[in-house]
Amino acid sequence: MRDQLKKHIAEVITLSDSEMTEFVNLFSETRLSKRSMLVSPGDVVTQEYYVLKGCLKAYYLDQYGEKHIIQFAIEDWWISDFEAFFGQKPAKLYVEAIEDSVLLAIDNKILETLYQRIPKFERFFRIKTTRAFLSSQKRILSTLEKTAAERYIDFCSTYPFIEKRIANYHIANYLGIKPESLSRIRRQLEVAS
Amino acid sequence: MRDQLKKHIAEVITLSDSEMTEFVNLFSETRLSKRSMLVSPGDVVTQEYYVLKGCLKAYYLDQYGEKHIIQFAIEDWWISDFEAFFGQKPAKLYVEAIEDSVLLAIDNKILETLYQRIPKFERFFRIKTTRAFLSSQKRILSTLEKTAAERYIDFCSTYPFIEKRIANYHIANYLGIKPESLSRIRRQLEVAS
């Protein structure tokens, strides 16, 4: 199953076989059944996770008990409470499995050692983090400039195939609209296509 | 004036004198007078900018002509239309000087060559981009979890001393509140302190 991670790395940087093997062996496999929690508020978060199989959501529960989905992750995505992971602060988010999932976890101390040994990984994570930064900027901007229908189309291109795997109300929550509005948008797009 | 950039780099990575000199010489100086534009929508953006002196804002103008401030930058900050810069797409934002400003500009092609020559810069920009990603995530989260007063306090800690340099209505715009609400929050905080 680690071949999937190797392929993911090779799309961004070129490594020797031994470097690649060394890297993928730094990960530990974590299995998570549907509805179980990977991270909860208050946790010390020392790991980030690459999704081999399954689907997860990261969300914030506000003081009124309202859920706000910050991120989904499917195969080939990374997930964690990144503020807690990078900033070494207690977690604020929940990260929960939507489907039974298999993850590869890497520890931040091990990553630091890796950067010293194989600096090419600085490049890999610089490029991955730049993409994450852009998608986060895009999300801020898209709430300002786009209609709900346009945001739904963006969502389908960011998370291809995910719309069949995730409940309507989850997607509506991520988009910041009511489930009824999402159903209406989907019907309109079907008629138009 | 390049000593300021050297100090900024040295806070994150350790370079030899010759590497440092090579790096700072890759930048070109740009002077911008108050209210002039560094970037406008549609521009091809090949540079990102380090602020030596002055103050700028990056904003999106929506279809109703409403301005939404995405970022401020003061001394020691980086600014650009990052989606355009990294994603090689036409700019969507305006980047405008709020004060007379002096910037150091670096080109993305030159940066790519630098990464090949001195891989330590992968590390520098990985760490800077991680911080930018976190502050962008924090902004998404803070609109969900925090009151306007708490967001204003966050703003003052993110941009220290900036609140004296920027008009009330700019800060209110960034926080997504009315200028009157910001004035009320400031009065309440003065009474409380």
mmCIF file of C-alpha atoms in Angstrom:
data_model
loop_
_atom_site.group_PDB
_atom_site.id
_atom_site.type_symbol
_atom_site.label_atom_id
_atom_site.label_comp_id
_atom_site.label_asym_id
_atom_site.label_seq_id
_atom_site.Cartn_x
_atom_site.Cartn_y
_atom_site.Cartn_z
ATOM 1 C CA MET A 1 0.000 0.000 0.000
ATOM 2 C CA ARG A 2 3.000 2.289 0.429
ATOM 3 C CA ASP A 3 3.385 2.351 -3.362
ATOM 4 C CA GLN A 4 0.568 4.891 -3.393
ATOM 5 C CA LEU A 5 2.611 7.226 -1.160
ATOM 6 C CA LYS A 6 5.707 6.651 -3.323
ATOM 7 C CA LYS A 7 3.738 7.672 -6.406
ATOM 8 C CA HIS A 8 2.421 10.755 -4.581
ATOM 9 C CA ILE A 9 5.994 11.825 -3.686
ATOM 10 C CA ALA A 10 7.369 11.081 -7.151
ATOM 11 C CA GLU A 11 4.856 13.483 -8.682
ATOM 12 C CA VAL A 12 6.674 16.336 -6.906
ATOM 13 C CA ILE A 13 10.347 15.366 -6.334
ATOM 14 C CA THR A 14 12.828 12.830 -7.704
ATOM 15 C CA LEU A 15 14.351 10.483 -5.140
ATOM 16 C CA SER A 16 16.675 7.492 -5.309
ATOM 17 C CA ASP A 17 15.125 4.112 -4.453
ATOM 18 C CA SER A 18 16.874 4.035 -1.094
ATOM 19 C CA GLU A 19 15.739 7.572 -0.175
ATOM 20 C CA MET A 20 12.186 6.668 -1.144
ATOM 21 C CA THR A 21 12.243 3.470 0.921
ATOM 22 C CA GLU A 22 13.718 5.315 3.883
ATOM 23 C CA PHE A 23 10.954 7.897 3.661
ATOM 24 C CA VAL A 24 7.955 5.583 3.413
ATOM 25 C CA ASN A 25 9.301 3.493 6.301
ATOM 26 C CA LEU A 26 9.080 6.523 8.598
ATOM 27 C CA PHE A 27 5.282 6.300 8.499
ATOM 28 C CA SER A 28 3.137 4.179 10.760
ATOM 29 C CA GLU A 29 -0.200 2.808 9.580
ATOM 30 C CA THR A 30 -3.365 3.858 11.434
ATOM 31 C CA ARG A 31 -6.778 2.310 10.845
ATOM 32 C CA LEU A 32 -9.853 4.226 11.794
ATOM 33 C CA SER A 33 -13.428 3.010 11.660
ATOM 34 C CA LYS A 34 -16.265 5.194 10.428
ATOM 35 C CA ARG A 35 -17.306 7.924 12.924
ATOM 36 C CA SER A 36 -14.218 7.510 15.129
ATOM 37 C CA MET A 37 -12.027 10.479 16.027
ATOM 38 C CA LEU A 38 -8.435 10.949 14.977
ATOM 39 C CA VAL A 39 -8.048 14.320 16.733
ATOM 40 C CA SER A 40 -10.210 16.059 19.363
ATOM 41 C CA PRO A 41 -9.959 19.582 20.841
ATOM 42 C CA GLY A 42 -7.255 19.837 23.501
ATOM 43 C CA ASP A 43 -5.132 17.025 21.993
ATOM 44 C CA VAL A 44 -1.402 17.477 21.548
ATOM 45 C CA VAL A 45 -0.988 16.865 17.812
ATOM 46 C CA THR A 46 2.427 15.481 16.870
ATOM 47 C CA GLN A 47 1.440 13.787 13.610
ATOM 48 C CA GLU A 48 0.083 14.603 10.196
ATOM 49 C CA TYR A 49 -1.698 11.987 8.123
ATOM 50 C CA TYR A 50 -1.654 10.867 4.509
ATOM 51 C CA VAL A 51 -4.897 9.139 3.438
ATOM 52 C CA LEU A 52 -4.345 5.743 1.809
ATOM 53 C CA LYS A 53 -8.025 4.858 1.787
ATOM 54 C CA GLY A 54 -11.205 6.382 3.125
ATOM 55 C CA CYS A 55 -12.618 9.802 3.800
ATOM 56 C CA LEU A 56 -12.315 12.212 6.753
ATOM 57 C CA LYS A 57 -13.479 15.653 7.782
ATOM 58 C CA ALA A 58 -11.843 18.301 9.987
ATOM 59 C CA TYR A 59 -14.322 20.584 11.719
ATOM 60 C CA TYR A 60 -14.716 23.210 14.386
ATOM 61 C CA LEU A 61 -17.569 23.061 16.881
ATOM 62 C CA ASP A 62 -18.503 26.602 17.916
ATOM 63 C CA GLN A 63 -19.845 27.757 21.292
ATOM 64 C CA TYR A 64 -23.434 27.193 20.102
ATOM 65 C CA GLY A 65 -22.644 23.566 19.225
ATOM 66 C CA GLU A 66 -22.674 24.393 15.516
ATOM 67 C CA LYS A 67 -20.298 22.401 13.290
ATOM 68 C CA HIS A 68 -18.110 24.154 10.670
ATOM 69 C CA ILE A 69 -16.286 21.858 8.258
ATOM 70 C CA ILE A 70 -12.821 23.231 7.462
ATOM 71 C CA GLN A 71 -11.484 20.419 5.272
ATOM 72 C CA PHE A 72 -12.285 17.035 3.785
ATOM 73 C CA ALA A 73 -9.600 14.475 2.928
ATOM 74 C CA ILE A 74 -9.822 11.484 0.617
ATOM 75 C CA GLU A 75 -7.177 9.200 -0.923
ATOM 76 C CA ASP A 76 -3.911 11.067 -1.570
ATOM 77 C CA TRP A 77 -4.737 14.050 0.682
ATOM 78 C CA TRP A 78 -3.080 15.096 3.932
ATOM 79 C CA ILE A 79 -5.056 15.934 7.049
ATOM 80 C CA SER A 80 -4.453 16.984 10.664
ATOM 81 C CA ASP A 81 -5.241 19.951 12.876
ATOM 82 C CA PHE A 82 -2.469 21.850 11.122
ATOM 83 C CA GLU A 83 -2.448 24.819 13.493
ATOM 84 C CA ALA A 84 -1.877 22.397 16.377
ATOM 85 C CA PHE A 85 0.614 20.297 14.397
ATOM 86 C CA PHE A 86 2.812 23.132 13.101
ATOM 87 C CA GLY A 87 2.183 25.658 15.866
ATOM 88 C CA GLN A 88 2.560 23.144 18.710
ATOM 89 C CA LYS A 89 -0.650 24.290 20.330
ATOM 90 C CA PRO A 90 -3.529 22.176 21.704
ATOM 91 C CA ALA A 91 -5.965 21.099 18.963
ATOM 92 C CA LYS A 92 -9.079 23.172 18.313
ATOM 93 C CA LEU A 93 -10.565 20.893 15.678
ATOM 94 C CA TYR A 94 -12.118 17.481 15.487
ATOM 95 C CA VAL A 95 -10.785 15.189 12.760
ATOM 96 C CA GLU A 96 -13.296 12.383 12.218
ATOM 97 C CA ALA A 97 -13.549 9.454 9.816
ATOM 98 C CA ILE A 98 -16.593 9.643 7.503
ATOM 99 C CA GLU A 99 -15.750 6.171 6.116
ATOM 100 C CA ASP A 100 -13.548 3.351 7.439
ATOM 101 C CA SER A 101 -10.088 4.751 6.692
ATOM 102 C CA VAL A 102 -6.450 3.712 6.454
ATOM 103 C CA LEU A 103 -3.882 6.440 7.099
ATOM 104 C CA LEU A 104 -0.111 6.773 7.130
ATOM 105 C CA ALA A 105 1.048 8.944 10.036
ATOM 106 C CA ILE A 106 4.329 10.830 10.333
ATOM 107 C CA ASP A 107 5.684 12.506 13.456
ATOM 108 C CA ASN A 108 6.931 16.117 13.389
ATOM 109 C CA LYS A 109 10.209 15.261 15.188
ATOM 110 C CA ILE A 110 10.923 12.520 12.627
ATOM 111 C CA LEU A 111 10.155 15.005 9.830
ATOM 112 C CA GLU A 112 12.670 17.496 11.284
ATOM 113 C CA THR A 113 15.376 14.802 11.292
ATOM 114 C CA LEU A 114 14.436 13.849 7.754
ATOM 115 C CA TYR A 115 14.917 17.448 6.544
ATOM 116 C CA GLN A 116 18.484 17.343 7.879
ATOM 117 C CA ARG A 117 19.239 14.033 6.185
ATOM 118 C CA ILE A 118 17.423 14.498 2.845
ATOM 119 C CA PRO A 119 16.873 18.218 2.130
ATOM 120 C CA LYS A 120 14.811 17.347 -0.955
ATOM 121 C CA PHE A 121 11.924 16.871 1.459
ATOM 122 C CA GLU A 122 12.074 20.570 2.276
ATOM 123 C CA ARG A 123 11.141 21.018 -1.381
ATOM 124 C CA PHE A 124 8.388 18.430 -1.291
ATOM 125 C CA PHE A 125 6.718 19.968 1.766
ATOM 126 C CA ARG A 126 7.326 23.537 0.537
ATOM 127 C CA ILE A 127 5.389 22.734 -2.625
ATOM 128 C CA LYS A 128 2.628 20.846 -0.765
ATOM 129 C CA THR A 129 2.290 23.667 1.784
ATOM 130 C CA THR A 130 2.160 26.279 -0.968
ATOM 131 C CA ARG A 131 -0.772 24.377 -2.514
ATOM 132 C CA ALA A 132 -2.508 24.163 0.868
ATOM 133 C CA PHE A 133 -1.949 27.894 1.408
ATOM 134 C CA LEU A 134 -3.396 28.702 -2.017
ATOM 135 C CA SER A 135 -6.445 26.524 -1.492
ATOM 136 C CA SER A 136 -7.032 28.240 1.839
ATOM 137 C CA GLN A 137 -6.689 31.700 0.209
ATOM 138 C CA LYS A 138 -8.998 30.555 -2.580
ATOM 139 C CA ARG A 139 -11.589 29.529 -0.019
ATOM 140 C CA ILE A 140 -11.463 32.966 1.673
ATOM 141 C CA LEU A 141 -11.809 34.630 -1.721
ATOM 142 C CA SER A 142 -14.509 32.325 -3.058
ATOM 143 C CA THR A 143 -16.826 33.168 -0.157
ATOM 144 C CA LEU A 144 -16.457 36.790 -1.262
ATOM 145 C CA GLU A 145 -16.705 36.561 -5.019
ATOM 146 C CA LYS A 146 -18.732 33.502 -5.933
ATOM 147 C CA THR A 147 -22.326 32.356 -5.860
ATOM 148 C CA ALA A 148 -23.211 29.172 -3.973
ATOM 149 C CA ALA A 149 -23.545 27.313 -7.317
ATOM 150 C CA GLU A 150 -20.062 28.422 -8.406
ATOM 151 C CA ARG A 151 -18.639 27.398 -5.014
ATOM 152 C CA TYR A 152 -20.247 23.964 -5.419
ATOM 153 C CA ILE A 153 -18.642 23.563 -8.871
ATOM 154 C CA ASP A 154 -15.267 24.578 -7.355
ATOM 155 C CA PHE A 155 -15.810 22.054 -4.580
ATOM 156 C CA CYS A 156 -16.427 19.238 -7.105
ATOM 157 C CA SER A 157 -13.206 20.087 -8.927
ATOM 158 C CA THR A 158 -11.174 20.351 -5.676
ATOM 159 C CA TYR A 159 -12.515 17.026 -4.376
ATOM 160 C CA PRO A 160 -13.256 14.968 -7.498
ATOM 161 C CA PHE A 161 -15.711 12.067 -6.990
ATOM 162 C CA ILE A 162 -16.237 13.064 -3.375
ATOM 163 C CA GLU A 163 -19.772 14.355 -3.891
ATOM 164 C CA LYS A 164 -21.031 10.772 -4.231
ATOM 165 C CA ARG A 165 -19.288 9.708 -0.996
ATOM 166 C CA ILE A 166 -20.291 12.504 1.336
ATOM 167 C CA ALA A 167 -23.731 13.308 2.713
ATOM 168 C CA ASN A 168 -25.472 16.314 1.256
ATOM 169 C CA TYR A 169 -25.515 18.139 4.607
ATOM 170 C CA HIS A 170 -21.735 17.783 4.977
ATOM 171 C CA ILE A 171 -21.092 19.453 1.649
ATOM 172 C CA ALA A 172 -23.682 22.146 2.404
ATOM 173 C CA ASN A 173 -21.955 22.798 5.750
ATOM 174 C CA TYR A 174 -18.544 23.147 4.052
ATOM 175 C CA LEU A 175 -20.044 25.577 1.528
ATOM 176 C CA GLY A 176 -21.815 27.526 4.267
ATOM 177 C CA ILE A 177 -25.301 27.024 2.765
ATOM 178 C CA LYS A 178 -28.472 25.140 3.755
ATOM 179 C CA PRO A 179 -28.878 21.512 2.555
ATOM 180 C CA GLU A 180 -32.078 22.573 0.686
ATOM 181 C CA SER A 181 -30.088 25.178 -1.247
ATOM 182 C CA LEU A 182 -27.507 22.560 -2.227
ATOM 183 C CA SER A 183 -30.251 20.201 -3.459
ATOM 184 C CA ARG A 184 -31.709 23.026 -5.565
ATOM 185 C CA ILE A 185 -28.266 23.863 -7.020
ATOM 186 C CA ARG A 186 -27.666 20.204 -7.903
ATOM 187 C CA ARG A 187 -31.053 19.946 -9.660
ATOM 188 C CA GLN A 188 -30.357 23.131 -11.635
ATOM 189 C CA LEU A 189 -26.925 21.865 -12.714
ATOM 190 C CA GLU A 190 -28.416 18.517 -13.797
ATOM 191 C CA VAL A 191 -31.016 20.291 -15.918
ATOM 192 C CA ALA A 192 -28.309 22.507 -17.426
ATOM 193 C CA SER A 193 -25.907 19.643 -18.269
ATOM 194 C CA MET B 1 18.798 48.692 3.565
ATOM 195 C CA ARG B 2 19.354 45.068 2.568
ATOM 196 C CA ASP B 3 20.623 44.380 6.106
ATOM 197 C CA GLN B 4 16.975 44.246 7.147
ATOM 198 C CA LEU B 5 16.330 41.394 4.686
ATOM 199 C CA LYS B 6 19.504 39.624 5.857
ATOM 200 C CA LYS B 7 18.285 39.790 9.453
ATOM 201 C CA HIS B 8 14.851 38.490 8.369
ATOM 202 C CA ILE B 9 16.486 35.471 6.653
ATOM 203 C CA ALA B 10 18.902 34.809 9.522
ATOM 204 C CA GLU B 11 15.961 34.426 11.910
ATOM 205 C CA VAL B 12 14.952 31.284 9.993
ATOM 206 C CA ILE B 13 18.044 29.720 8.363
ATOM 207 C CA THR B 14 21.830 29.912 8.746
ATOM 208 C CA LEU B 15 23.727 30.978 5.631
ATOM 209 C CA SER B 16 27.355 31.733 4.859
ATOM 210 C CA ASP B 17 28.202 35.376 4.125
ATOM 211 C CA SER B 18 28.585 34.656 0.434
ATOM 212 C CA GLU B 19 25.245 32.794 0.222
ATOM 213 C CA MET B 20 23.544 35.660 2.019
ATOM 214 C CA THR B 21 25.089 38.266 -0.282
ATOM 215 C CA GLU B 22 24.166 36.211 -3.345
ATOM 216 C CA PHE B 23 20.564 36.017 -2.130
ATOM 217 C CA VAL B 24 19.985 39.659 -1.299
ATOM 218 C CA ASN B 25 21.515 40.693 -4.637
ATOM 219 C CA LEU B 26 18.783 38.782 -6.476
ATOM 220 C CA PHE B 27 16.230 41.372 -5.373
ATOM 221 C CA SER B 28 15.445 44.595 -7.153
ATOM 222 C CA GLU B 29 14.272 47.658 -5.285
ATOM 223 C CA THR B 30 10.817 49.076 -6.081
ATOM 224 C CA ARG B 31 9.540 52.391 -4.773
ATOM 225 C CA LEU B 32 5.843 53.021 -4.635
ATOM 226 C CA SER B 33 4.103 56.215 -3.666
ATOM 227 C CA LYS B 34 0.996 56.266 -1.490
ATOM 228 C CA ARG B 35 -2.188 55.109 -3.316
ATOM 229 C CA SER B 36 -0.316 53.665 -6.302
ATOM 230 C CA MET B 37 -0.888 50.105 -7.459
ATOM 231 C CA LEU B 38 1.669 47.327 -7.393
ATOM 232 C CA VAL B 39 -0.702 44.705 -8.835
ATOM 233 C CA SER B 40 -4.076 45.034 -10.589
ATOM 234 C CA PRO B 41 -6.570 42.355 -11.721
ATOM 235 C CA GLY B 42 -5.497 40.686 -14.962
ATOM 236 C CA ASP B 43 -1.780 41.310 -14.383
ATOM 237 C CA VAL B 44 0.736 38.531 -14.924
ATOM 238 C CA VAL B 45 2.427 38.346 -11.513
ATOM 239 C CA THR B 46 6.021 37.103 -11.682
ATOM 240 C CA GLN B 47 7.281 38.690 -8.466
ATOM 241 C CA GLU B 48 6.709 38.598 -4.747
ATOM 242 C CA TYR B 49 7.687 41.513 -2.543
ATOM 243 C CA TYR B 50 9.419 41.963 0.781
ATOM 244 C CA VAL B 51 8.493 45.233 2.509
ATOM 245 C CA LEU B 52 11.515 47.299 3.578
ATOM 246 C CA LYS B 53 9.452 50.318 4.502
ATOM 247 C CA GLY B 54 5.835 51.360 4.249
ATOM 248 C CA CYS B 55 2.445 49.744 4.318
ATOM 249 C CA LEU B 56 0.305 48.024 1.659
ATOM 250 C CA LYS B 57 -3.021 46.256 1.345
ATOM 251 C CA ALA B 58 -4.146 43.424 -0.944
ATOM 252 C CA TYR B 59 -7.863 43.463 -1.702
ATOM 253 C CA TYR B 60 -10.556 41.993 -3.885
ATOM 254 C CA LEU B 61 -13.172 44.190 -5.523
ATOM 255 C CA ASP B 62 -16.399 42.221 -5.902
ATOM 256 C CA GLN B 63 -19.001 42.555 -8.649
ATOM 257 C CA TYR B 64 -20.895 45.174 -6.604
ATOM 258 C CA GLY B 65 -17.749 47.323 -6.327
ATOM 259 C CA GLU B 66 -17.307 46.325 -2.693
ATOM 260 C CA LYS B 67 -13.728 46.086 -1.408
ATOM 261 C CA HIS B 68 -12.593 43.082 0.688
ATOM 262 C CA ILE B 69 -9.155 43.409 2.268
ATOM 263 C CA ILE B 70 -7.341 40.064 2.237
ATOM 264 C CA GLN B 71 -3.984 41.108 3.676
ATOM 265 C CA PHE B 72 -1.974 44.033 4.980
ATOM 266 C CA ALA B 73 1.820 44.162 4.826
ATOM 267 C CA ILE B 74 4.219 46.336 6.799
ATOM 268 C CA GLU B 75 8.010 46.202 7.314
ATOM 269 C CA ASP B 76 9.318 42.622 7.244
ATOM 270 C CA TRP B 77 6.194 41.142 5.605
ATOM 271 C CA TRP B 78 5.833 39.603 2.155
ATOM 272 C CA ILE B 79 3.025 40.565 -0.217
ATOM 273 C CA SER B 80 1.809 39.748 -3.719
ATOM 274 C CA ASP B 81 -1.273 38.235 -5.334
ATOM 275 C CA PHE B 82 -0.020 34.814 -4.206
ATOM 276 C CA GLU B 83 -2.560 32.805 -6.180
ATOM 277 C CA ALA B 84 -1.374 34.573 -9.330
ATOM 278 C CA PHE B 85 2.296 34.354 -8.339
ATOM 279 C CA PHE B 86 2.405 30.659 -7.398
ATOM 280 C CA GLY B 87 -0.418 29.435 -9.622
ATOM 281 C CA GLN B 88 0.699 31.398 -12.705
ATOM 282 C CA LYS B 89 -2.777 32.747 -13.264
ATOM 283 C CA PRO B 90 -3.858 36.326 -14.011
ATOM 284 C CA ALA B 91 -4.166 38.432 -10.849
ATOM 285 C CA LYS B 92 -7.563 38.809 -9.171
ATOM 286 C CA LEU B 93 -6.440 41.223 -6.477
ATOM 287 C CA TYR B 94 -5.303 44.795 -6.223
ATOM 288 C CA VAL B 95 -2.136 45.397 -4.208
ATOM 289 C CA GLU B 96 -1.992 49.080 -3.291
ATOM 290 C CA ALA B 97 0.370 51.223 -1.203
ATOM 291 C CA ILE B 98 -1.309 52.802 1.840
ATOM 292 C CA GLU B 99 1.901 54.750 2.594
ATOM 293 C CA ASP B 100 4.946 55.607 0.460
ATOM 294 C CA SER B 101 6.708 52.243 0.378
ATOM 295 C CA VAL B 102 10.057 50.679 -0.495
ATOM 296 C CA LEU B 103 9.969 47.011 -1.528
ATOM 297 C CA LEU B 104 12.443 44.346 -2.555
ATOM 298 C CA ALA B 105 11.092 42.246 -5.432
ATOM 299 C CA ILE B 106 12.136 38.738 -6.405
ATOM 300 C CA ASP B 107 11.191 36.914 -9.586
ATOM 301 C CA ASN B 108 9.770 33.357 -9.506
ATOM 302 C CA LYS B 109 12.177 32.085 -12.203
ATOM 303 C CA ILE B 110 15.139 33.431 -10.220
ATOM 304 C CA LEU B 111 13.764 31.764 -7.089
ATOM 305 C CA GLU B 112 13.559 28.401 -8.909
ATOM 306 C CA THR B 113 17.231 28.701 -9.928
ATOM 307 C CA LEU B 114 18.144 29.669 -6.368
ATOM 308 C CA TYR B 115 16.496 26.506 -4.993
ATOM 309 C CA GLN B 116 18.747 24.425 -7.223
ATOM 310 C CA ARG B 117 21.882 26.289 -6.152
ATOM 311 C CA ILE B 118 21.188 26.763 -2.432
ATOM 312 C CA PRO B 119 18.591 24.227 -1.222
ATOM 313 C CA LYS B 120 18.510 25.886 2.215
ATOM 314 C CA PHE B 121 16.091 28.355 0.630
ATOM 315 C CA GLU B 122 13.601 25.537 0.168
ATOM 316 C CA ARG B 123 13.642 25.410 3.969
ATOM 317 C CA PHE B 124 13.304 29.161 4.363
ATOM 318 C CA PHE B 125 10.306 29.383 2.053
ATOM 319 C CA ARG B 126 8.772 26.154 3.424
ATOM 320 C CA ILE B 127 8.760 27.685 6.900
ATOM 321 C CA LYS B 128 7.489 31.087 5.680
ATOM 322 C CA THR B 129 4.743 29.428 3.613
ATOM 323 C CA THR B 130 3.711 27.253 6.552
ATOM 324 C CA ARG B 131 3.274 30.430 8.625
ATOM 325 C CA ALA B 132 1.247 32.051 5.846
ATOM 326 C CA PHE B 133 -0.916 28.914 5.544
ATOM 327 C CA LEU B 134 -1.540 28.882 9.299
ATOM 328 C CA SER B 135 -2.461 32.546 9.400
ATOM 329 C CA SER B 136 -4.879 31.965 6.527
ATOM 330 C CA GLN B 137 -6.434 28.956 8.356
ATOM 331 C CA LYS B 138 -6.591 31.028 11.535
ATOM 332 C CA ARG B 139 -8.471 33.724 9.667
ATOM 333 C CA ILE B 140 -11.069 31.220 8.362
ATOM 334 C CA LEU B 141 -11.467 29.834 11.884
ATOM 335 C CA SER B 142 -11.544 33.183 13.648
ATOM 336 C CA THR B 143 -14.532 34.341 11.581
ATOM 337 C CA LEU B 144 -16.317 31.229 12.908
ATOM 338 C CA GLU B 145 -15.314 31.164 16.535
ATOM 339 C CA LYS B 146 -14.542 34.675 17.658
ATOM 340 C CA THR B 147 -16.405 37.862 18.470
ATOM 341 C CA ALA B 148 -15.510 41.046 16.587
ATOM 342 C CA ALA B 149 -13.645 42.319 19.694
ATOM 343 C CA GLU B 150 -11.567 39.141 19.887
ATOM 344 C CA ARG B 151 -10.816 39.346 16.158
ATOM 345 C CA TYR B 152 -9.645 42.946 16.630
ATOM 346 C CA ILE B 153 -7.299 41.859 19.466
ATOM 347 C CA ASP B 154 -5.947 39.076 17.191
ATOM 348 C CA PHE B 155 -5.474 41.635 14.433
ATOM 349 C CA CYS B 156 -3.415 43.898 16.740
ATOM 350 C CA SER B 157 -1.163 40.987 17.697
ATOM 351 C CA THR B 158 -0.763 39.843 14.059
ATOM 352 C CA TYR B 159 0.054 43.347 12.848
ATOM 353 C CA PRO B 160 1.715 45.057 15.835
ATOM 354 C CA PHE B 161 1.683 48.884 15.715
ATOM 355 C CA ILE B 162 -0.308 48.835 12.489
ATOM 356 C CA GLU B 163 -3.520 50.072 14.090
ATOM 357 C CA LYS B 164 -2.030 53.556 14.395
ATOM 358 C CA ARG B 165 -0.983 53.599 10.723
ATOM 359 C CA ILE B 166 -4.129 52.377 9.033
ATOM 360 C CA ALA B 167 -7.479 54.128 8.743
ATOM 361 C CA ASN B 168 -10.284 52.804 10.909
ATOM 362 C CA TYR B 169 -12.398 51.809 7.884
ATOM 363 C CA HIS B 170 -9.551 49.684 6.455
ATOM 364 C CA ILE B 171 -9.251 47.660 9.648
ATOM 365 C CA ALA B 172 -13.051 47.336 9.897
ATOM 366 C CA ASN B 173 -13.131 46.086 6.296
ATOM 367 C CA TYR B 174 -10.463 43.464 7.010
ATOM 368 C CA LEU B 175 -12.405 42.297 10.077
ATOM 369 C CA GLY B 176 -15.680 42.261 8.146
ATOM 370 C CA ILE B 177 -17.452 44.725 10.472
ATOM 371 C CA LYS B 178 -18.779 48.285 10.209
ATOM 372 C CA PRO B 179 -16.418 51.183 11.117
ATOM 373 C CA GLU B 180 -18.888 52.225 13.862
ATOM 374 C CA SER B 181 -18.596 48.769 15.446
ATOM 375 C CA LEU B 182 -14.804 49.006 15.415
ATOM 376 C CA SER B 183 -14.911 52.427 17.114
ATOM 377 C CA ARG B 184 -17.206 50.998 19.802
ATOM 378 C CA ILE B 185 -14.887 47.997 20.341
ATOM 379 C CA ARG B 186 -11.862 50.306 20.641
ATOM 380 C CA ARG B 187 -13.636 52.481 23.225
ATOM 381 C CA GLN B 188 -14.655 49.410 25.244
ATOM 382 C CA LEU B 189 -11.096 48.050 25.200
ATOM 383 C CA GLU B 190 -9.707 51.446 26.323
ATOM 384 C CA VAL B 191 -12.131 51.537 29.246
ATOM 385 C CA ALA B 192 -11.248 47.946 30.156
ATOM 386 C CA SER B 193 -7.458 48.457 30.051
#
